[in-house]
Amino acid sequence: MRLKSAGNLLIISLLLFSCNNNGTERLDVHTDPLILGKATPIQLNQDSTAIIIADFVLEPSRIDSISNTGGLTQTLSDDKLILTGQQKNPLSVLTFWSSGLGESVMLVKSSKSTIGFTYTGLANEVKIKGEFNAWNANSNTLHKDSDSFRTQITLAPGNYQYLMVVDGKEMRDPTNPDSVDNGMGGWNSILRIPRADESKLPLIKTISKDPLTLQTTNPAKAVIAFWNNYLLPEEMVQLNGNEIKVSIPVSAKAEKRSHIRVWAFNDEGISNDVLIPLNSNEVLDDVSLLTREDREAMVMYFLMVDRFKNGNSANDKPLKDPMVNPKVNFFGGDLSGVTQEIQSNYFQSLGVNTIWLSPITQNPETAYGKYPNPPTTFSGYHGYWPISSSKVDHRFGTSDEMHELIKEAHKENMNVILDYVANHVHELHPLYKEHKDWATDLYLPDGTLNTERWDDHRLTTWFDTFMPTLDLSRMEVVDPMTDSALFWVENYGIDGYRHDATKHIPEIFWRTLTKKAKERITKNTGQSVFQIGETYGSRELINSYISTGMLDAQFDFNVYDDAVATFARNEVPFSRLTGSLKESIAYYGDHNLMGYITGNQDRARFISYADGSLRFDEDTKLAGWTRDIEVRDTIAYQKLSSLTAFMMTIPGIPTIYYGDEYGSPGGNDPDNRRMMRFTGLNKYEEATKARAEKLIHLRTQNLALIYGDFEIIEETANTLILKRSYFNNSVIAVFNKSDASVSLNIGLSGGSPNFYGLVDNNLVSLPPYSFDVITFNN
């Protein structure tokens, strides 16, 4: 393998392009691609960036040479490519060459800056905690400098909440007057690092499909376009003023699904990224052509198997232990119940196309753990205490019933993804019993228990004393655990995973699993294996696990938390939510696959915050145990529908937590895991479910909501207007979170409202606590 100079890239890329006699553009491509799937853009560091080559190229031995257009110095070090220096432009291209053909990855210049923090006052020790370090004060200790304490942190543009920790006491930064409500009864300091001015960026809009034409809002200095992972030469990407014309290569005709991706930049910064799906060599314009392999089109439904439906009472085996409170015993839900609801069209009527199952592997037969009020131990009804990584828990069903569930889902063009637990096992798991040294240490060097140390010991902490965390930094542990994960794809045909406790697992595990999945499944069958992780923490930490060589996405709990606060609390302005969403898009991209949830098994139900049953500053787990929580203000149903509408109209993968479609109430775990109700809904629940169904169908049946450009048109404290556009198809979502009716000017006429709104020319009238989704087909 050799390293080419930047100049060689242009010469060879031109040689790869040619025209047939009839003028059809041809792009020479590998019959066996170097890069499987859409390559994730690489965010460069300020000084040097280490790229693990196998993250992108499955067989690095095939690479003849590597080049880049950014003028960066390239050095090979074992399995890594080291890029050093500063590229002049915001975007450049890295290309891997094999047999004279190149496949490329976008390089994005760092926009980070170094920020100084100072504390002046009497103190022995000063630390800082915030969104930039996952609220882990031990990550940043200020150093004593004469009469003050100082530190520097390198941060990307955005807004960051934080606190000083002075001799163990949390306080706002005395040098920063800017503060924000933390949503839990207190206040945090907030640091605001400006982003590029959107009004000056060359934002790209899709205009025409034939010929493929785009338009920028401001002049672009350059445009970069890819077909799959092939950089399109200048002859195929014509920039004329604000108009961009892209030629679709004839090679696309041989592909059922491929993609055009386009970026632009000017002196102000980088545009949005545009993703255009192709059906053969034509722009896709019919949702009926989408399949379950089109990940951007997924709408997930997360169900806890034990709490969904009891389809086979013969496998009901709750623990017969008086110390187990009935709330945390097995309820009887099983795989057969899920299959029955596929067969009865429940999921199809709701509109979702991807079922996410809670873990189904064998859990212990006896109780573990303790809770003080009321005193109880717990069964493993939830599935997160595996004593086997490959056996179906008999209380959920049989191997045959799992096969039947997958078969029925696939018949309906639905995905099934499985919640997989790799971070830890139960102490009865054979792997731990035979290899106790494969676990991390339960005790830290200072003698304290290494349990629930989520941030300061996140890669070694145990969740409880009976759940050993595996040392997944060691390949002898990684290999059997990644094989166990792939067992479910290779033997059952599941479509992917939701990975539990992602941030607690070293990156080598994710790289190994993804590489094996591509080698053993994607390369042989063409099926991609979708992987979405669970990480609570900063966007920097979350994004560090998302790349071509690791996970496809994670759940965006930062946006979820801000959405809950915004829609549930009248005093929280929309700017909190839109600022959070902009920050996520800046990190994850305009066409990310992040999960945007209505709720989950670890959070109190949104509707119980929205109706005032729960306070944001209380222990919602204790509330769920000690209070009978039901919906006490019916306005909360409308607020829940607004939350659902928001998740269905932004980029990413919307995810319904079972029961949220009708407004199941509850405190935190286990009260948020009540049995699913299919009948006996009251009129408010029926209306909420009907709105959810309509919203989900709008999402899955409208290409603007799947692949469209995204804009925040207008926001005030209590109103919000969002727009998605895909060529001649536009959708505008409007929200009113106030207790008064409003009229909003959406700037377009002729649209069709679907919910509360009344449209008169450009004006939409919304009643209190409502929303609408207005569709246009111009």
PDB file of C-alpha atoms in Angstrom, residues 130-132 155-162 178 180 189-195 539 558 562 575-584 587:
ATOM      1  CA  GLY A 130     -21.413  19.413  32.096  1.00  0.00           C
ATOM      2  CA  GLU A 131     -22.787  18.197  28.820  1.00  0.00           C
ATOM      3  CA  PHE A 132     -19.301  18.304  27.306  1.00  0.00           C
ATOM      4  CA  LEU A 155     -15.336  22.082  22.145  1.00  0.00           C
ATOM      5  CA  ALA A 156     -17.354  22.155  18.938  1.00  0.00           C
ATOM      6  CA  PRO A 157     -19.820  25.006  18.329  1.00  0.00           C
ATOM      7  CA  GLY A 158     -23.026  24.576  20.289  1.00  0.00           C
ATOM      8  CA  ASN A 159     -24.673  25.158  23.652  1.00  0.00           C
ATOM      9  CA  TYR A 160     -23.366  23.380  26.741  1.00  0.00           C
ATOM     10  CA  GLN A 161     -24.943  23.307  30.193  1.00  0.00           C
ATOM     11  CA  TYR A 162     -22.424  22.937  33.019  1.00  0.00           C
ATOM     12  CA  ASP A 178     -25.962  33.040  31.347  1.00  0.00           C
ATOM     13  CA  VAL A 180     -30.799  27.866  31.970  1.00  0.00           C
ATOM     14  CA  SER A 189     -24.666  27.755  33.621  1.00  0.00           C
ATOM     15  CA  ILE A 190     -24.733  27.613  29.848  1.00  0.00           C
ATOM     16  CA  LEU A 191     -21.862  28.171  27.443  1.00  0.00           C
ATOM     17  CA  ARG A 192     -22.833  29.264  23.924  1.00  0.00           C
ATOM     18  CA  ILE A 193     -20.241  28.789  21.163  1.00  0.00           C
ATOM     19  CA  PRO A 194     -21.625  30.319  17.955  1.00  0.00           C
ATOM     20  CA  ARG A 195     -22.189  28.210  14.882  1.00  0.00           C
ATOM     21  CA  ARG A 539     -23.149  14.092  21.850  1.00  0.00           C
ATOM     22  CA  ASN A 558     -30.544  14.662  24.576  1.00  0.00           C
ATOM     23  CA  ASP A 562     -35.499  18.574  25.796  1.00  0.00           C
ATOM     24  CA  SER A 575     -35.836  27.447  21.560  1.00  0.00           C
ATOM     25  CA  ARG A 576     -34.597  24.834  24.030  1.00  0.00           C
ATOM     26  CA  LEU A 577     -35.812  22.036  21.766  1.00  0.00           C
ATOM     27  CA  THR A 578     -34.807  23.553  18.431  1.00  0.00           C
ATOM     28  CA  GLY A 579     -31.339  24.395  19.771  1.00  0.00           C
ATOM     29  CA  SER A 580     -30.960  20.806  20.904  1.00  0.00           C
ATOM     30  CA  LEU A 581     -32.127  19.435  17.552  1.00  0.00           C
ATOM     31  CA  LYS A 582     -29.762  21.708  15.589  1.00  0.00           C
ATOM     32  CA  GLU A 583     -26.891  20.498  17.728  1.00  0.00           C
ATOM     33  CA  SER A 584     -27.770  16.859  17.074  1.00  0.00           C
ATOM     34  CA  TYR A 587     -23.135  16.026  15.048  1.00  0.00           C
TER      35      TYR A 587
END
